[in-house]
């Protein structure tokens, strides 16, 4: 076998050649997805564009991931890799042969038209084994563009609200499709394809639509006919530019909505519409109040600030033309979210005061039950509050919260005990109670006419769910009473009990009405008017007041005198004008005033136990109302004295119920802040639903077994969140579950008020008992002097 010897010089030359041509990095550029695009222009030029090329790492040499990182390396752009990609463009058109080196994936060519051949290569720089720079060729795009006859369409645009109807005419070759381009500064920023010769273009601020133009620059669009070839798309010359002003694309729909940017902090937003300005209103009662007038803008917003918890708001925006006429309007109602921030709370019992929201943290002392506090923060079952210039935390489960400041407008409130109690025995007013301020409710109606409605916080959260369920059905819960101080409980019971066997007062609807529109209350036995504020009879002859007991004594004395006079005349005796002194020093006998008869109940109203089971009473017709004696009337000789229904008879249905069925004798669930007296009203009109009796009607007419459909609806909302009703009162519901869960056994004897610190986003203020704010003055609190400005805000 003959050996072939290759000279060393030849081997060296081959190795050198290989080292010169081989680039060890192996990184080559490749094009992204897409076709080569050729757009013919009306001036004879042609715009070429193609997908951008990126550096491609060969599969046999993948980059290594950093230690501990299992994710693949992100794809690098040419600039990030340090080796820029550039392009080599070869175009053959007839006898012309163009070679171009553009920096990016596009180039403008002069005097260029099909047919033509195009080749585009992506190249980059690399280093060979000798360290010399070498050009590395990547992927190549090629296209043979056939001759076509694509003319420029004639386009017409018809703007409408939020859209542009674009149509066009096209002569010459029928294209495969059309391209519609939105222009910005003469450059295409958005391209949409269409079939046929008409397109509906949506124009708005939303993604997926053409962008609504600014007031300074109109929307401009063009149409091109296009055909598709192998590896390319050829577009003919652009149509005329269709230009549309912003105002032409605006409609009349404001699309008013709200956004909560922070807890209970809201911003209104709406779309720009046709018009020269916008007016923003808020509804207060039946009136719309102008808040602001805004000029047109591409973004229309209005900051409302922090709204009251659970408050219901109605806002309206009007678009106004140059002449002041309303072009469009929209009303937006919404409830603010519910949270206890800045709400007034009162501990139902003496409460430990802790440094942190933790019963194991340092104690800061105790806060007496009934102290008005302001919630600064909520954390779990804890409220942060300020007490005696200290900041700490109390257990929220044992705090009553003011419902109007928490549940807000989800409920309506009419705490009649604070200004004119509606407690009656069916239709009969109760002296010292009906139309009076009930003892313990003196500060419940505030200086500005609002009501305090204290209710235990865990119960209030249940109430909110019931109120929202009613609101969804078009109703609103209307609360007449929540917390009732124990002093009021005892006063109501004792005062009513003392009158049970008296003839029930009636209203004289034939008499002249009082200044408040009510009719005088009349004692049916005497026919005399009764002053409900003190329970005294008013003598129609003298106008003097006298109690029923004193009147009974006076009438007894007069009757005794008349009897003595008649006896003396019959015996022929002369009766002296003055009384004969009693014999043997004996005092004249005075008849004892009659004592009321009533049955003391075992359990009071709201004690947590329902009254003992009773036979279901049969509804009976209401007894006829006793009429006051008329002037000139005289009883027939031998006729019996008229009988009048007593409070006891009307209330108890002849003993089937007791006073304790309606009023607690000692302690009520109201005293613990877990009970509510409430009804239902229609949300739209504020009209109360008709129940089987008036609220606070202390009689068997209020019994739950008589519930009509409206009372059953109320019961559904309240029991649906875990409340419990009473068999004797359709309006009463209490949260025994919460009382048992937290072990609540104590109650408050005295009523509550607002005296104390309160806060909002601007700072601290100090209130008096009726809710009035100290302004432009100095006030001493817990031995420290504070100065209040004209808004009542304290500088410490």
mmCIF file with all atom_site columns, N, CA and C in Angstrom, residues 579-610:
data_model
loop_
_atom_site.group_PDB
_atom_site.id
_atom_site.type_symbol
_atom_site.label_atom_id
_atom_site.label_alt_id
_atom_site.label_comp_id
_atom_site.label_asym_id
_atom_site.label_entity_id
_atom_site.label_seq_id
_atom_site.pdbx_PDB_ins_code
_atom_site.Cartn_x
_atom_site.Cartn_y
_atom_site.Cartn_z
_atom_site.occupancy
_atom_site.B_iso_or_equiv
_atom_site.pdbx_formal_charge
_atom_site.auth_seq_id
_atom_site.auth_comp_id
_atom_site.auth_asym_id
_atom_site.auth_atom_id
_atom_site.pdbx_PDB_model_num
ATOM 1  N N  . UNK A 1 579 ? -119.485 73.195 107.881 1.00 0.00 ? 579 UNK A N  1
ATOM 2  C CA . UNK A 1 579 ? -119.476 71.818 108.360 1.00 0.00 ? 579 UNK A CA 1
ATOM 3  C C  . UNK A 1 579 ? -119.462 71.777 109.874 1.00 0.00 ? 579 UNK A C  1
ATOM 4  N N  . UNK A 1 580 ? -120.150 70.756 110.420 1.00 0.00 ? 580 UNK A N  1
ATOM 5  C CA . UNK A 1 580 ? -120.132 70.544 111.869 1.00 0.00 ? 580 UNK A CA 1
ATOM 6  C C  . UNK A 1 580 ? -118.831 69.886 112.250 1.00 0.00 ? 580 UNK A C  1
ATOM 7  N N  . UNK A 1 581 ? -118.127 70.401 113.260 1.00 0.00 ? 581 UNK A N  1
ATOM 8  C CA . UNK A 1 581 ? -116.845 69.786 113.662 1.00 0.00 ? 581 UNK A CA 1
ATOM 9  C C  . UNK A 1 581 ? -117.064 68.338 114.043 1.00 0.00 ? 581 UNK A C  1
ATOM 10 N N  . UNK A 1 582 ? -116.126 67.504 113.755 1.00 0.00 ? 582 UNK A N  1
ATOM 11 C CA . UNK A 1 582 ? -116.260 66.088 114.108 1.00 0.00 ? 582 UNK A CA 1
ATOM 12 C C  . UNK A 1 582 ? -116.344 65.901 115.605 1.00 0.00 ? 582 UNK A C  1
ATOM 13 N N  . UNK A 1 583 ? -117.129 64.918 116.005 1.00 0.00 ? 583 UNK A N  1
ATOM 14 C CA . UNK A 1 583 ? -117.301 64.616 117.418 1.00 0.00 ? 583 UNK A CA 1
ATOM 15 C C  . UNK A 1 583 ? -116.110 63.825 117.946 1.00 0.00 ? 583 UNK A C  1
ATOM 16 N N  . UNK A 1 584 ? -115.840 64.038 119.210 1.00 0.00 ? 584 UNK A N  1
ATOM 17 C CA . UNK A 1 584 ? -114.765 63.302 119.904 1.00 0.00 ? 584 UNK A CA 1
ATOM 18 C C  . UNK A 1 584 ? -113.432 63.440 119.196 1.00 0.00 ? 584 UNK A C  1
ATOM 19 N N  . UNK A 1 585 ? -113.228 64.550 118.450 1.00 0.00 ? 585 UNK A N  1
ATOM 20 C CA . UNK A 1 585 ? -111.931 64.775 117.823 1.00 0.00 ? 585 UNK A CA 1
ATOM 21 C C  . UNK A 1 585 ? -111.635 63.883 116.645 1.00 0.00 ? 585 UNK A C  1
ATOM 22 N N  . UNK A 1 586 ? -112.629 63.120 116.164 1.00 0.00 ? 586 UNK A N  1
ATOM 23 C CA . UNK A 1 586 ? -112.379 62.215 115.046 1.00 0.00 ? 586 UNK A CA 1
ATOM 24 C C  . UNK A 1 586 ? -112.250 62.995 113.755 1.00 0.00 ? 586 UNK A C  1
ATOM 25 N N  . UNK A 1 587 ? -111.277 62.616 112.894 1.00 0.00 ? 587 UNK A N  1
ATOM 26 C CA . UNK A 1 587 ? -111.074 63.282 111.588 1.00 0.00 ? 587 UNK A CA 1
ATOM 27 C C  . UNK A 1 587 ? -112.141 62.793 110.621 1.00 0.00 ? 587 UNK A C  1
ATOM 28 N N  . UNK A 1 588 ? -112.573 63.681 109.707 1.00 0.00 ? 588 UNK A N  1
ATOM 29 C CA . UNK A 1 588 ? -113.560 63.245 108.709 1.00 0.00 ? 588 UNK A CA 1
ATOM 30 C C  . UNK A 1 588 ? -112.965 62.155 107.812 1.00 0.00 ? 588 UNK A C  1
ATOM 31 N N  . UNK A 1 589 ? -113.800 61.205 107.465 1.00 0.00 ? 589 UNK A N  1
ATOM 32 C CA . UNK A 1 589 ? -113.336 60.112 106.605 1.00 0.00 ? 589 UNK A CA 1
ATOM 33 C C  . UNK A 1 589 ? -113.113 60.615 105.180 1.00 0.00 ? 589 UNK A C  1
ATOM 34 N N  . UNK A 1 590 ? -112.000 60.170 104.593 1.00 0.00 ? 590 UNK A N  1
ATOM 35 C CA . UNK A 1 590 ? -111.671 60.515 103.203 1.00 0.00 ? 590 UNK A CA 1
ATOM 36 C C  . UNK A 1 590 ? -111.603 59.233 102.398 1.00 0.00 ? 590 UNK A C  1
ATOM 37 N N  . UNK A 1 591 ? -112.417 59.140 101.371 1.00 0.00 ? 591 UNK A N  1
ATOM 38 C CA . UNK A 1 591 ? -112.383 57.887 100.599 1.00 0.00 ? 591 UNK A CA 1
ATOM 39 C C  . UNK A 1 591 ? -111.018 57.682 99.952  1.00 0.00 ? 591 UNK A C  1
ATOM 40 N N  . UNK A 1 592 ? -110.519 56.453 100.014 1.00 0.00 ? 592 UNK A N  1
ATOM 41 C CA . UNK A 1 592 ? -109.216 56.145 99.403  1.00 0.00 ? 592 UNK A CA 1
ATOM 42 C C  . UNK A 1 592 ? -109.332 56.146 97.888  1.00 0.00 ? 592 UNK A C  1
ATOM 43 N N  . UNK A 1 593 ? -108.321 56.728 97.190  1.00 0.00 ? 593 UNK A N  1
ATOM 44 C CA . UNK A 1 593 ? -108.357 56.698 95.719  1.00 0.00 ? 593 UNK A CA 1
ATOM 45 C C  . UNK A 1 593 ? -108.272 55.255 95.231  1.00 0.00 ? 593 UNK A C  1
ATOM 46 N N  . UNK A 1 594 ? -108.958 55.017 94.143  1.00 0.00 ? 594 UNK A N  1
ATOM 47 C CA . UNK A 1 594 ? -108.963 53.659 93.602  1.00 0.00 ? 594 UNK A CA 1
ATOM 48 C C  . UNK A 1 594 ? -107.558 53.280 93.143  1.00 0.00 ? 594 UNK A C  1
ATOM 49 N N  . UNK A 1 595 ? -107.180 52.034 93.332  1.00 0.00 ? 595 UNK A N  1
ATOM 50 C CA . UNK A 1 595 ? -105.872 51.534 92.928  1.00 0.00 ? 595 UNK A CA 1
ATOM 51 C C  . UNK A 1 595 ? -106.021 50.755 91.630  1.00 0.00 ? 595 UNK A C  1
ATOM 52 N N  . UNK A 1 596 ? -105.053 50.906 90.724  1.00 0.00 ? 596 UNK A N  1
ATOM 53 C CA . UNK A 1 596 ? -105.162 50.174 89.461  1.00 0.00 ? 596 UNK A CA 1
ATOM 54 C C  . UNK A 1 596 ? -105.047 48.676 89.696  1.00 0.00 ? 596 UNK A C  1
ATOM 55 N N  . UNK A 1 597 ? -105.808 47.927 88.925  1.00 0.00 ? 597 UNK A N  1
ATOM 56 C CA . UNK A 1 597 ? -105.705 46.476 88.983  1.00 0.00 ? 597 UNK A CA 1
ATOM 57 C C  . UNK A 1 597 ? -105.007 45.976 87.733  1.00 0.00 ? 597 UNK A C  1
ATOM 58 N N  . UNK A 1 598 ? -103.944 45.227 87.905  1.00 0.00 ? 598 UNK A N  1
ATOM 59 C CA . UNK A 1 598 ? -103.253 44.643 86.762  1.00 0.00 ? 598 UNK A CA 1
ATOM 60 C C  . UNK A 1 598 ? -102.484 43.418 87.226  1.00 0.00 ? 598 UNK A C  1
ATOM 61 N N  . UNK A 1 599 ? -102.124 42.599 86.294  1.00 0.00 ? 599 UNK A N  1
ATOM 62 C CA . UNK A 1 599 ? -101.372 41.376 86.581  1.00 0.00 ? 599 UNK A CA 1
ATOM 63 C C  . UNK A 1 599 ? -99.910  41.624 86.260  1.00 0.00 ? 599 UNK A C  1
ATOM 64 N N  . UNK A 1 600 ? -99.039  41.454 87.240  1.00 0.00 ? 600 UNK A N  1
ATOM 65 C CA . UNK A 1 600 ? -97.617  41.627 87.000  1.00 0.00 ? 600 UNK A CA 1
ATOM 66 C C  . UNK A 1 600 ? -97.091  40.407 86.250  1.00 0.00 ? 600 UNK A C  1
ATOM 67 N N  . UNK A 1 601 ? -96.408  40.622 85.113  1.00 0.00 ? 601 UNK A N  1
ATOM 68 C CA . UNK A 1 601 ? -95.910  39.478 84.329  1.00 0.00 ? 601 UNK A CA 1
ATOM 69 C C  . UNK A 1 601 ? -94.672  38.865 84.959  1.00 0.00 ? 601 UNK A C  1
ATOM 70 N N  . UNK A 1 602 ? -94.429  37.614 84.611  1.00 0.00 ? 602 UNK A N  1
ATOM 71 C CA . UNK A 1 602 ? -93.213  36.967 85.086  1.00 0.00 ? 602 UNK A CA 1
ATOM 72 C C  . UNK A 1 602 ? -91.997  37.447 84.332  1.00 0.00 ? 602 UNK A C  1
ATOM 73 N N  . UNK A 1 603 ? -92.151  37.712 83.043  1.00 0.00 ? 603 UNK A N  1
ATOM 74 C CA . UNK A 1 603 ? -91.023  38.109 82.200  1.00 0.00 ? 603 UNK A CA 1
ATOM 75 C C  . UNK A 1 603 ? -91.404  39.370 81.458  1.00 0.00 ? 603 UNK A C  1
ATOM 76 N N  . UNK A 1 604 ? -90.463  40.314 81.384  1.00 0.00 ? 604 UNK A N  1
ATOM 77 C CA . UNK A 1 604 ? -90.745  41.563 80.691  1.00 0.00 ? 604 UNK A CA 1
ATOM 78 C C  . UNK A 1 604 ? -90.478  41.468 79.203  1.00 0.00 ? 604 UNK A C  1
ATOM 79 N N  . UNK A 1 605 ? -90.989  42.432 78.459  1.00 0.00 ? 605 UNK A N  1
ATOM 80 C CA . UNK A 1 605 ? -90.752  42.525 77.010  1.00 0.00 ? 605 UNK A CA 1
ATOM 81 C C  . UNK A 1 605 ? -89.277  42.602 76.730  1.00 0.00 ? 605 UNK A C  1
ATOM 82 N N  . UNK A 1 606 ? -88.840  41.789 75.789  1.00 0.00 ? 606 UNK A N  1
ATOM 83 C CA . UNK A 1 606 ? -87.445  41.851 75.390  1.00 0.00 ? 606 UNK A CA 1
ATOM 84 C C  . UNK A 1 606 ? -86.511  41.225 76.387  1.00 0.00 ? 606 UNK A C  1
ATOM 85 N N  . UNK A 1 607 ? -87.022  40.446 77.353  1.00 0.00 ? 607 UNK A N  1
ATOM 86 C CA . UNK A 1 607 ? -86.126  39.856 78.330  1.00 0.00 ? 607 UNK A CA 1
ATOM 87 C C  . UNK A 1 607 ? -85.345  38.695 77.753  1.00 0.00 ? 607 UNK A C  1
ATOM 88 N N  . UNK A 1 608 ? -85.728  38.293 76.555  1.00 0.00 ? 608 UNK A N  1
ATOM 89 C CA . UNK A 1 608 ? -85.070  37.146 75.935  1.00 0.00 ? 608 UNK A CA 1
ATOM 90 C C  . UNK A 1 608 ? -85.936  35.908 75.980  1.00 0.00 ? 608 UNK A C  1
ATOM 91 N N  . UNK A 1 609 ? -87.036  35.969 76.771  1.00 0.00 ? 609 UNK A N  1
ATOM 92 C CA . UNK A 1 609 ? -87.982  34.863 76.819  1.00 0.00 ? 609 UNK A CA 1
ATOM 93 C C  . UNK A 1 609 ? -89.312  35.349 76.288  1.00 0.00 ? 609 UNK A C  1
ATOM 94 N N  . UNK A 1 610 ? -89.948  34.569 75.467  1.00 0.00 ? 610 UNK A N  1
ATOM 95 C CA . UNK A 1 610 ? -91.267  34.941 74.981  1.00 0.00 ? 610 UNK A CA 1
ATOM 96 C C  . UNK A 1 610 ? -92.278  34.754 76.108  1.00 0.00 ? 610 UNK A C  1
#
